[in-house]
Short mmCIF file of N, CA, C and O and ligand atoms in Angstrom, two decimals:
data_model
loop_
_atom_site.label_atom_id
_atom_site.label_comp_id
_atom_site.label_asym_id
_atom_site.label_seq_id
_atom_site.Cartn_x
_atom_site.Cartn_y
_atom_site.Cartn_z
N MET A 1 24.01 -15.22 -16.66
CA MET A 1 22.85 -15.99 -16.21
C MET A 1 21.76 -15.94 -17.28
O MET A 1 21.47 -14.89 -17.84
N ASP A 2 21.17 -17.08 -17.54
CA ASP A 2 20.19 -17.18 -18.61
C ASP A 2 18.78 -16.90 -18.05
O ASP A 2 17.96 -17.79 -17.94
N CYS A 3 18.54 -15.63 -17.71
CA CYS A 3 17.25 -15.25 -17.12
C CYS A 3 16.63 -14.16 -17.99
O CYS A 3 17.22 -13.09 -18.18
N ILE A 4 15.44 -14.43 -18.48
CA ILE A 4 14.79 -13.51 -19.42
C ILE A 4 14.50 -12.15 -18.76
O ILE A 4 14.63 -11.11 -19.41
N PHE A 5 14.12 -12.16 -17.48
CA PHE A 5 13.82 -10.88 -16.83
C PHE A 5 15.10 -10.10 -16.53
O PHE A 5 15.10 -8.87 -16.62
N CYS A 6 16.20 -10.77 -16.22
CA CYS A 6 17.48 -10.06 -16.08
C CYS A 6 17.85 -9.40 -17.41
O CYS A 6 18.36 -8.26 -17.42
N LYS A 7 17.60 -10.09 -18.51
CA LYS A 7 17.90 -9.51 -19.84
C LYS A 7 17.00 -8.32 -20.13
O LYS A 7 17.44 -7.34 -20.74
N ILE A 8 15.74 -8.40 -19.71
CA ILE A 8 14.84 -7.25 -19.88
C ILE A 8 15.34 -6.08 -19.04
O ILE A 8 15.38 -4.94 -19.52
N ILE A 9 15.73 -6.32 -17.80
CA ILE A 9 16.21 -5.25 -16.92
C ILE A 9 17.46 -4.59 -17.51
O ILE A 9 17.59 -3.36 -17.51
N GLU A 10 18.38 -5.40 -18.03
CA GLU A 10 19.62 -4.82 -18.58
C GLU A 10 19.40 -4.22 -19.97
O GLU A 10 20.27 -3.51 -20.48
N GLY A 11 18.27 -4.52 -20.60
CA GLY A 11 17.92 -3.90 -21.88
C GLY A 11 18.27 -4.73 -23.11
O GLY A 11 18.03 -4.28 -24.23
N SER A 12 18.83 -5.92 -22.92
CA SER A 12 19.19 -6.72 -24.10
C SER A 12 17.96 -7.40 -24.71
O SER A 12 18.01 -7.84 -25.87
N ILE A 13 16.87 -7.50 -23.95
CA ILE A 13 15.57 -7.88 -24.52
C ILE A 13 14.65 -6.68 -24.32
O ILE A 13 14.57 -6.15 -23.21
N PRO A 14 13.98 -6.20 -25.38
CA PRO A 14 13.13 -5.02 -25.23
C PRO A 14 11.90 -5.28 -24.38
O PRO A 14 11.41 -6.41 -24.31
N SER A 15 11.41 -4.22 -23.74
CA SER A 15 10.18 -4.32 -22.95
C SER A 15 9.49 -2.97 -22.96
O SER A 15 10.11 -1.94 -23.23
N ALA A 16 8.20 -2.99 -22.64
CA ALA A 16 7.43 -1.75 -22.52
C ALA A 16 7.48 -1.33 -21.05
O ALA A 16 6.67 -1.74 -20.22
N LYS A 17 8.48 -0.50 -20.74
CA LYS A 17 8.70 -0.08 -19.35
C LYS A 17 7.58 0.84 -18.87
O LYS A 17 7.20 1.76 -19.59
N VAL A 18 7.11 0.62 -17.65
CA VAL A 18 6.15 1.56 -17.06
C VAL A 18 6.70 2.24 -15.82
O VAL A 18 6.16 3.26 -15.39
N TYR A 19 7.76 1.69 -15.23
CA TYR A 19 8.30 2.29 -13.99
C TYR A 19 9.72 1.74 -13.80
O TYR A 19 10.00 0.58 -14.12
N GLU A 20 10.58 2.60 -13.24
CA GLU A 20 11.92 2.13 -12.87
C GLU A 20 12.45 2.99 -11.74
O GLU A 20 12.24 4.22 -11.73
N ASP A 21 13.09 2.37 -10.77
CA ASP A 21 13.87 3.13 -9.80
C ASP A 21 15.15 2.35 -9.51
O ASP A 21 15.49 1.42 -10.26
N GLU A 22 15.84 2.72 -8.45
CA GLU A 22 17.14 2.13 -8.14
C GLU A 22 17.11 0.60 -8.07
O GLU A 22 18.03 -0.07 -8.52
N SER A 23 16.03 0.05 -7.50
CA SER A 23 16.00 -1.40 -7.27
C SER A 23 14.83 -2.12 -7.92
O SER A 23 14.74 -3.35 -7.79
N VAL A 24 13.95 -1.38 -8.61
CA VAL A 24 12.72 -1.97 -9.15
C VAL A 24 12.59 -1.64 -10.64
O VAL A 24 12.91 -0.53 -11.07
N TYR A 25 12.08 -2.62 -11.41
CA TYR A 25 11.77 -2.39 -12.83
C TYR A 25 10.36 -2.95 -13.07
O TYR A 25 10.01 -4.01 -12.53
N ALA A 26 9.56 -2.24 -13.84
CA ALA A 26 8.19 -2.70 -14.14
C ALA A 26 7.91 -2.50 -15.62
O ALA A 26 8.30 -1.49 -16.21
N PHE A 27 7.23 -3.48 -16.20
CA PHE A 27 6.99 -3.49 -17.65
C PHE A 27 5.71 -4.26 -17.95
O PHE A 27 5.23 -5.05 -17.12
N ARG A 28 5.17 -4.03 -19.15
CA ARG A 28 3.91 -4.68 -19.52
C ARG A 28 4.14 -6.16 -19.84
O ARG A 28 5.11 -6.51 -20.53
N ASP A 29 3.22 -7.00 -19.32
CA ASP A 29 3.28 -8.42 -19.65
C ASP A 29 3.05 -8.61 -21.14
O ASP A 29 2.18 -7.98 -21.74
N ILE A 30 3.84 -9.50 -21.75
CA ILE A 30 3.75 -9.72 -23.20
C ILE A 30 2.45 -10.43 -23.58
O ILE A 30 2.02 -10.36 -24.73
N ASN A 31 1.82 -11.08 -22.61
CA ASN A 31 0.59 -11.83 -22.87
C ASN A 31 -0.47 -11.40 -21.84
O ASN A 31 -0.78 -12.15 -20.92
N PRO A 32 -1.00 -10.18 -22.00
CA PRO A 32 -1.83 -9.61 -20.92
C PRO A 32 -3.10 -10.40 -20.65
O PRO A 32 -3.80 -10.81 -21.57
N MET A 33 -3.39 -10.59 -19.36
CA MET A 33 -4.59 -11.30 -18.91
C MET A 33 -5.68 -10.33 -18.47
O MET A 33 -6.73 -10.76 -17.99
N ALA A 34 -5.44 -9.05 -18.60
CA ALA A 34 -6.39 -8.01 -18.20
C ALA A 34 -6.00 -6.75 -18.97
O ALA A 34 -4.87 -6.67 -19.49
N PRO A 35 -6.88 -5.76 -19.04
CA PRO A 35 -6.52 -4.53 -19.77
C PRO A 35 -5.23 -3.89 -19.26
O PRO A 35 -4.46 -3.35 -20.06
N VAL A 36 -5.00 -3.94 -17.97
CA VAL A 36 -3.70 -3.55 -17.41
C VAL A 36 -3.07 -4.80 -16.81
O VAL A 36 -3.66 -5.46 -15.95
N HIS A 37 -1.89 -5.15 -17.31
CA HIS A 37 -1.14 -6.31 -16.77
C HIS A 37 0.34 -5.93 -16.78
O HIS A 37 1.00 -5.95 -17.83
N VAL A 38 0.80 -5.55 -15.61
CA VAL A 38 2.19 -5.09 -15.44
C VAL A 38 2.93 -6.08 -14.56
O VAL A 38 2.35 -6.62 -13.59
N LEU A 39 4.18 -6.33 -14.89
CA LEU A 39 5.05 -7.17 -14.06
C LEU A 39 6.04 -6.26 -13.33
O LEU A 39 6.67 -5.41 -13.96
N VAL A 40 6.15 -6.44 -12.02
CA VAL A 40 7.06 -5.63 -11.21
C VAL A 40 8.12 -6.57 -10.65
O VAL A 40 7.78 -7.58 -10.00
N VAL A 41 9.38 -6.25 -10.91
CA VAL A 41 10.47 -7.18 -10.56
C VAL A 41 11.59 -6.44 -9.82
O VAL A 41 11.82 -5.25 -10.07
N PRO A 42 12.29 -7.15 -8.94
CA PRO A 42 13.50 -6.56 -8.37
C PRO A 42 14.62 -6.61 -9.40
O PRO A 42 14.73 -7.57 -10.17
N LYS A 43 15.45 -5.56 -9.44
CA LYS A 43 16.59 -5.59 -10.37
C LYS A 43 17.58 -6.69 -9.97
O LYS A 43 18.24 -7.29 -10.82
N LYS A 44 17.67 -6.94 -8.69
CA LYS A 44 18.52 -8.04 -8.22
C LYS A 44 17.81 -9.37 -8.51
O LYS A 44 16.62 -9.51 -8.22
N HIS A 45 18.53 -10.32 -9.07
CA HIS A 45 17.92 -11.61 -9.39
C HIS A 45 17.65 -12.43 -8.12
O HIS A 45 18.57 -12.80 -7.40
N LEU A 46 16.37 -12.70 -7.90
CA LEU A 46 15.95 -13.69 -6.90
C LEU A 46 15.03 -14.63 -7.66
O LEU A 46 14.16 -14.18 -8.41
N ALA A 47 15.18 -15.93 -7.48
CA ALA A 47 14.43 -16.87 -8.31
C ALA A 47 12.94 -16.85 -8.03
O ALA A 47 12.12 -17.05 -8.93
N SER A 48 12.59 -16.63 -6.78
CA SER A 48 11.16 -16.63 -6.40
C SER A 48 11.04 -16.07 -4.99
O SER A 48 12.04 -15.73 -4.35
N MET A 49 9.80 -16.02 -4.50
CA MET A 49 9.54 -15.61 -3.12
C MET A 49 10.35 -16.44 -2.12
O MET A 49 10.71 -15.95 -1.05
N ASP A 50 10.62 -17.69 -2.47
CA ASP A 50 11.36 -18.58 -1.56
C ASP A 50 12.76 -18.07 -1.25
O ASP A 50 13.37 -18.51 -0.27
N GLU A 51 13.30 -17.17 -2.07
CA GLU A 51 14.66 -16.66 -1.83
C GLU A 51 14.67 -15.34 -1.07
O GLU A 51 15.73 -14.78 -0.81
N VAL A 52 13.48 -14.84 -0.70
CA VAL A 52 13.43 -13.59 0.08
C VAL A 52 13.85 -13.88 1.52
O VAL A 52 13.39 -14.85 2.13
N ASN A 53 14.74 -13.05 2.05
CA ASN A 53 15.21 -13.26 3.42
C ASN A 53 15.58 -11.92 4.06
O ASN A 53 15.38 -10.85 3.46
N GLU A 54 16.12 -11.98 5.28
CA GLU A 54 16.45 -10.77 6.04
C GLU A 54 17.44 -9.88 5.29
O GLU A 54 17.40 -8.66 5.41
N GLU A 55 18.33 -10.47 4.52
CA GLU A 55 19.38 -9.70 3.85
C GLU A 55 18.87 -8.97 2.60
O GLU A 55 19.40 -7.92 2.23
N ASN A 56 17.86 -9.54 1.91
CA ASN A 56 17.50 -8.97 0.61
C ASN A 56 16.07 -8.41 0.54
O ASN A 56 15.65 -7.95 -0.52
N SER A 57 15.33 -8.44 1.64
CA SER A 57 13.90 -8.12 1.55
C SER A 57 13.61 -6.64 1.30
O SER A 57 12.47 -6.29 0.98
N GLU A 58 14.63 -5.78 1.39
CA GLU A 58 14.38 -4.37 1.08
C GLU A 58 13.86 -4.20 -0.36
O GLU A 58 13.03 -3.32 -0.63
N CYS A 59 14.30 -5.05 -1.27
CA CYS A 59 13.81 -4.92 -2.65
C CYS A 59 12.32 -5.22 -2.74
O CYS A 59 11.62 -4.66 -3.59
N VAL A 60 11.83 -6.08 -1.86
CA VAL A 60 10.39 -6.36 -1.86
C VAL A 60 9.62 -5.16 -1.30
O VAL A 60 8.56 -4.80 -1.81
N ALA A 61 10.18 -4.54 -0.27
CA ALA A 61 9.55 -3.31 0.25
C ALA A 61 9.52 -2.25 -0.84
O ALA A 61 8.51 -1.55 -1.02
N ALA A 62 10.61 -2.14 -1.60
CA ALA A 62 10.66 -1.15 -2.69
C ALA A 62 9.61 -1.47 -3.75
O ALA A 62 8.96 -0.56 -4.29
N ILE A 63 9.41 -2.75 -4.05
CA ILE A 63 8.37 -3.14 -5.01
C ILE A 63 7.01 -2.71 -4.49
O ILE A 63 6.19 -2.15 -5.24
N PHE A 64 6.76 -2.93 -3.20
CA PHE A 64 5.44 -2.59 -2.66
C PHE A 64 5.27 -1.08 -2.45
O PHE A 64 4.12 -0.63 -2.36
N ARG A 65 6.33 -0.32 -2.45
CA ARG A 65 6.19 1.14 -2.53
C ARG A 65 5.86 1.57 -3.96
O ARG A 65 5.13 2.53 -4.17
N ALA A 66 6.43 0.84 -4.92
CA ALA A 66 6.21 1.20 -6.33
C ALA A 66 4.80 0.84 -6.80
O ALA A 66 4.23 1.55 -7.65
N ILE A 67 4.24 -0.25 -6.30
CA ILE A 67 2.97 -0.76 -6.84
C ILE A 67 1.85 0.29 -6.80
O ILE A 67 1.20 0.52 -7.83
N PRO A 68 1.60 0.98 -5.69
CA PRO A 68 0.52 1.98 -5.74
C PRO A 68 0.82 3.14 -6.68
O PRO A 68 -0.12 3.71 -7.27
N LYS A 69 2.08 3.48 -6.85
CA LYS A 69 2.43 4.54 -7.83
C LYS A 69 2.10 4.07 -9.25
O LYS A 69 1.57 4.83 -10.06
N ILE A 70 2.46 2.82 -9.56
CA ILE A 70 2.18 2.27 -10.88
C ILE A 70 0.67 2.17 -11.09
O ILE A 70 0.16 2.57 -12.14
N ALA A 71 -0.05 1.69 -10.08
CA ALA A 71 -1.51 1.56 -10.20
C ALA A 71 -2.14 2.92 -10.47
O ALA A 71 -3.03 3.04 -11.32
N ALA A 72 -1.68 3.94 -9.77
CA ALA A 72 -2.24 5.29 -9.99
C ALA A 72 -1.91 5.78 -11.40
O ALA A 72 -2.78 6.32 -12.10
N ALA A 73 -0.67 5.55 -11.83
CA ALA A 73 -0.27 6.00 -13.18
C ALA A 73 -1.06 5.26 -14.27
O ALA A 73 -1.29 5.81 -15.35
N GLU A 74 -1.46 4.03 -13.98
CA GLU A 74 -2.23 3.24 -14.95
C GLU A 74 -3.72 3.52 -14.85
O GLU A 74 -4.52 2.90 -15.58
N GLY A 75 -4.11 4.37 -13.92
CA GLY A 75 -5.53 4.75 -13.80
C GLY A 75 -6.41 3.72 -13.13
O GLY A 75 -7.62 3.69 -13.36
N LEU A 76 -5.82 2.89 -12.28
CA LEU A 76 -6.58 1.80 -11.64
C LEU A 76 -7.30 2.31 -10.39
O LEU A 76 -7.06 1.84 -9.27
N LYS A 77 -8.22 3.24 -10.61
CA LYS A 77 -8.91 3.89 -9.49
C LYS A 77 -9.89 2.96 -8.79
O LYS A 77 -10.25 3.18 -7.63
N ASN A 78 -10.34 1.92 -9.49
CA ASN A 78 -11.39 1.05 -8.93
C ASN A 78 -10.83 -0.24 -8.35
O ASN A 78 -11.59 -1.16 -8.04
N GLY A 79 -9.52 -0.32 -8.21
CA GLY A 79 -8.91 -1.51 -7.61
C GLY A 79 -8.08 -2.30 -8.59
O GLY A 79 -8.09 -2.05 -9.80
N TYR A 80 -7.36 -3.24 -8.04
CA TYR A 80 -6.47 -4.09 -8.84
C TYR A 80 -6.05 -5.27 -7.99
O TYR A 80 -6.29 -5.31 -6.78
N ARG A 81 -5.40 -6.25 -8.63
CA ARG A 81 -4.94 -7.45 -7.94
C ARG A 81 -3.44 -7.58 -8.12
O ARG A 81 -2.91 -7.29 -9.21
N VAL A 82 -2.75 -8.03 -7.07
CA VAL A 82 -1.31 -8.29 -7.12
C VAL A 82 -1.10 -9.77 -6.84
O VAL A 82 -1.61 -10.29 -5.84
N ILE A 83 -0.36 -10.43 -7.74
CA ILE A 83 -0.14 -11.88 -7.62
C ILE A 83 1.35 -12.17 -7.82
O ILE A 83 1.99 -11.58 -8.68
N SER A 84 1.88 -13.09 -7.00
CA SER A 84 3.21 -13.63 -7.28
C SER A 84 3.12 -15.15 -7.24
O SER A 84 2.77 -15.73 -6.20
N ASN A 85 3.40 -15.78 -8.36
CA ASN A 85 3.40 -17.24 -8.43
C ASN A 85 4.76 -17.74 -7.97
O ASN A 85 5.79 -17.28 -8.46
N CYS A 86 4.74 -18.68 -7.03
CA CYS A 86 5.99 -19.23 -6.48
C CYS A 86 6.00 -20.74 -6.65
O CYS A 86 5.22 -21.44 -6.00
N GLY A 87 6.85 -21.22 -7.56
CA GLY A 87 7.08 -22.65 -7.68
C GLY A 87 6.07 -23.38 -8.56
O GLY A 87 5.19 -22.79 -9.19
N GLU A 88 6.24 -24.68 -8.59
CA GLU A 88 5.53 -25.54 -9.54
C GLU A 88 4.01 -25.50 -9.35
O GLU A 88 3.27 -25.37 -10.32
N ASP A 89 3.54 -25.63 -8.11
CA ASP A 89 2.09 -25.70 -7.90
C ASP A 89 1.40 -24.40 -8.28
O ASP A 89 0.21 -24.40 -8.59
N ALA A 90 2.13 -23.30 -8.23
CA ALA A 90 1.56 -22.00 -8.61
C ALA A 90 1.78 -21.70 -10.09
O ALA A 90 1.39 -20.63 -10.57
N CYS A 91 2.44 -22.63 -10.81
CA CYS A 91 2.71 -22.46 -12.25
C CYS A 91 3.61 -21.27 -12.53
O CYS A 91 3.42 -20.53 -13.51
N GLN A 92 4.62 -21.06 -11.67
CA GLN A 92 5.62 -20.02 -11.97
C GLN A 92 6.41 -20.45 -13.20
O GLN A 92 7.00 -21.54 -13.22
N THR A 93 6.40 -19.60 -14.24
CA THR A 93 7.11 -19.98 -15.47
C THR A 93 8.45 -19.27 -15.62
O THR A 93 9.36 -19.82 -16.23
N VAL A 94 8.57 -18.05 -15.09
CA VAL A 94 9.84 -17.32 -15.18
C VAL A 94 10.45 -17.29 -13.79
O VAL A 94 9.85 -16.79 -12.84
N LYS A 95 11.67 -17.82 -13.69
CA LYS A 95 12.29 -18.00 -12.37
C LYS A 95 13.08 -16.76 -11.93
O LYS A 95 14.27 -16.84 -11.62
N HIS A 96 12.40 -15.63 -12.00
CA HIS A 96 12.91 -14.36 -11.45
C HIS A 96 11.71 -13.76 -10.73
O HIS A 96 10.66 -13.52 -11.37
N LEU A 97 11.85 -13.53 -9.43
CA LEU A 97 10.73 -13.03 -8.62
C LEU A 97 9.99 -11.90 -9.35
O LEU A 97 10.62 -10.95 -9.84
N HIS A 98 8.68 -12.01 -9.43
CA HIS A 98 7.89 -10.95 -10.06
C HIS A 98 6.49 -10.91 -9.48
O HIS A 98 5.97 -11.92 -9.02
N PHE A 99 5.93 -9.72 -9.52
CA PHE A 99 4.58 -9.47 -9.02
C PHE A 99 3.75 -8.97 -10.19
O PHE A 99 4.11 -7.98 -10.84
N HIS A 100 2.64 -9.67 -10.46
CA HIS A 100 1.71 -9.25 -11.50
C HIS A 100 0.76 -8.20 -10.90
O HIS A 100 0.19 -8.43 -9.83
N ILE A 101 0.59 -7.08 -11.58
CA ILE A 101 -0.50 -6.15 -11.27
C ILE A 101 -1.54 -6.33 -12.38
O ILE A 101 -1.22 -6.18 -13.56
N LEU A 102 -2.75 -6.67 -11.96
CA LEU A 102 -3.84 -6.92 -12.91
C LEU A 102 -4.99 -5.99 -12.59
O LEU A 102 -5.40 -5.86 -11.42
N GLY A 103 -5.53 -5.35 -13.61
CA GLY A 103 -6.66 -4.46 -13.37
C GLY A 103 -7.23 -3.92 -14.66
O GLY A 103 -6.87 -4.36 -15.76
N GLY A 104 -8.12 -2.97 -14.51
CA GLY A 104 -8.76 -2.36 -15.66
C GLY A 104 -10.06 -3.04 -16.04
O GLY A 104 -10.69 -2.67 -17.05
N LYS A 105 -10.47 -4.05 -15.27
CA LYS A 105 -11.78 -4.69 -15.45
C LYS A 105 -12.12 -5.39 -14.13
O LYS A 105 -11.25 -5.53 -13.25
N LYS A 106 -13.36 -5.82 -14.00
CA LYS A 106 -13.75 -6.63 -12.85
C LYS A 106 -13.12 -8.01 -13.01
O LYS A 106 -13.41 -8.73 -13.98
N LEU A 107 -12.26 -8.39 -12.08
CA LEU A 107 -11.54 -9.66 -12.18
C LEU A 107 -12.38 -10.79 -11.58
O LEU A 107 -13.19 -10.54 -10.68
N PRO A 108 -12.17 -12.02 -12.03
CA PRO A 108 -12.91 -13.14 -11.45
C PRO A 108 -12.61 -13.29 -9.97
O PRO A 108 -11.47 -13.10 -9.54
N ASP A 109 -13.63 -13.64 -9.17
CA ASP A 109 -13.41 -13.72 -7.72
C ASP A 109 -12.79 -15.04 -7.30
O ASP A 109 -12.35 -15.18 -6.16
N GLN A 110 -12.69 -16.00 -8.21
CA GLN A 110 -12.06 -17.29 -7.89
C GLN A 110 -10.62 -17.27 -8.38
O GLN A 110 -10.37 -17.00 -9.55
N MET A 111 -9.67 -17.56 -7.50
CA MET A 111 -8.25 -17.57 -7.88
C MET A 111 -7.83 -18.96 -8.35
O MET A 111 -6.87 -19.09 -9.08
N ALA A 112 -8.47 -20.00 -7.84
CA ALA A 112 -8.02 -21.36 -8.16
C ALA A 112 -9.18 -22.31 -7.98
O ALA A 112 -10.16 -21.98 -7.32
P1 5GP B 1 4.52 -16.47 -14.14
O1 5GP B 1 3.66 -17.49 -14.81
O2 5GP B 1 5.95 -16.94 -13.99
O3 5GP B 1 3.93 -15.95 -12.87
O4 5GP B 1 4.49 -15.21 -15.10
C1 5GP B 1 5.44 -14.96 -16.07
C2 5GP B 1 4.87 -13.88 -16.95
O5 5GP B 1 5.89 -13.35 -17.75
C3 5GP B 1 3.76 -14.37 -17.90
O6 5GP B 1 2.56 -13.66 -17.63
C4 5GP B 1 4.32 -14.08 -19.28
O7 5GP B 1 3.35 -13.63 -20.19
C5 5GP B 1 5.38 -13.02 -19.01
N1 5GP B 1 6.49 -13.04 -19.93
C6 5GP B 1 7.24 -14.11 -20.28
N2 5GP B 1 8.21 -13.75 -21.14
C7 5GP B 1 8.08 -12.41 -21.32
C8 5GP B 1 8.80 -11.45 -22.10
O8 5GP B 1 9.76 -11.76 -22.81
N3 5GP B 1 8.38 -10.16 -22.03
C9 5GP B 1 7.31 -9.78 -21.27
N4 5GP B 1 7.00 -8.49 -21.29
N5 5GP B 1 6.63 -10.66 -20.52
C10 5GP B 1 6.99 -11.95 -20.54
ZN1 ZN B 2 16.80 -12.79 -13.33
#
């Protein structure tokens, strides 16, 4: 499968890993939009939030267990934002489900 995040997870494309467990991988965004910008992805390929269902949603729970651990490790004591872009209107560019963790500064209060 020609998926850049699957290649990052398997290690054929290098990444700056910040967290890994059985079902979750997290790494620094190559084009950071904030002092801390981490992408958290399921190891299992799902194209977007639209593919989450009763059979596979445990990986999303695992991601949301990992996020506060990653935020603490990154020193985000004053808060952070979690975003997942789904589909064209949200400008999703990589078609492998991912959650952006953004922090390390006061973020703009307008999302769109
Ligand atoms: P999206 O726009 O799909 O929500 O976010 C995709 C994110 O993946 C972007 O913030 C982009 O900078 C990041 N990205 C794309 N290709 C790579 C890559 O090869 N390595 C890393 N670390 N991040 C990437
Ligand atoms: Zn993938």
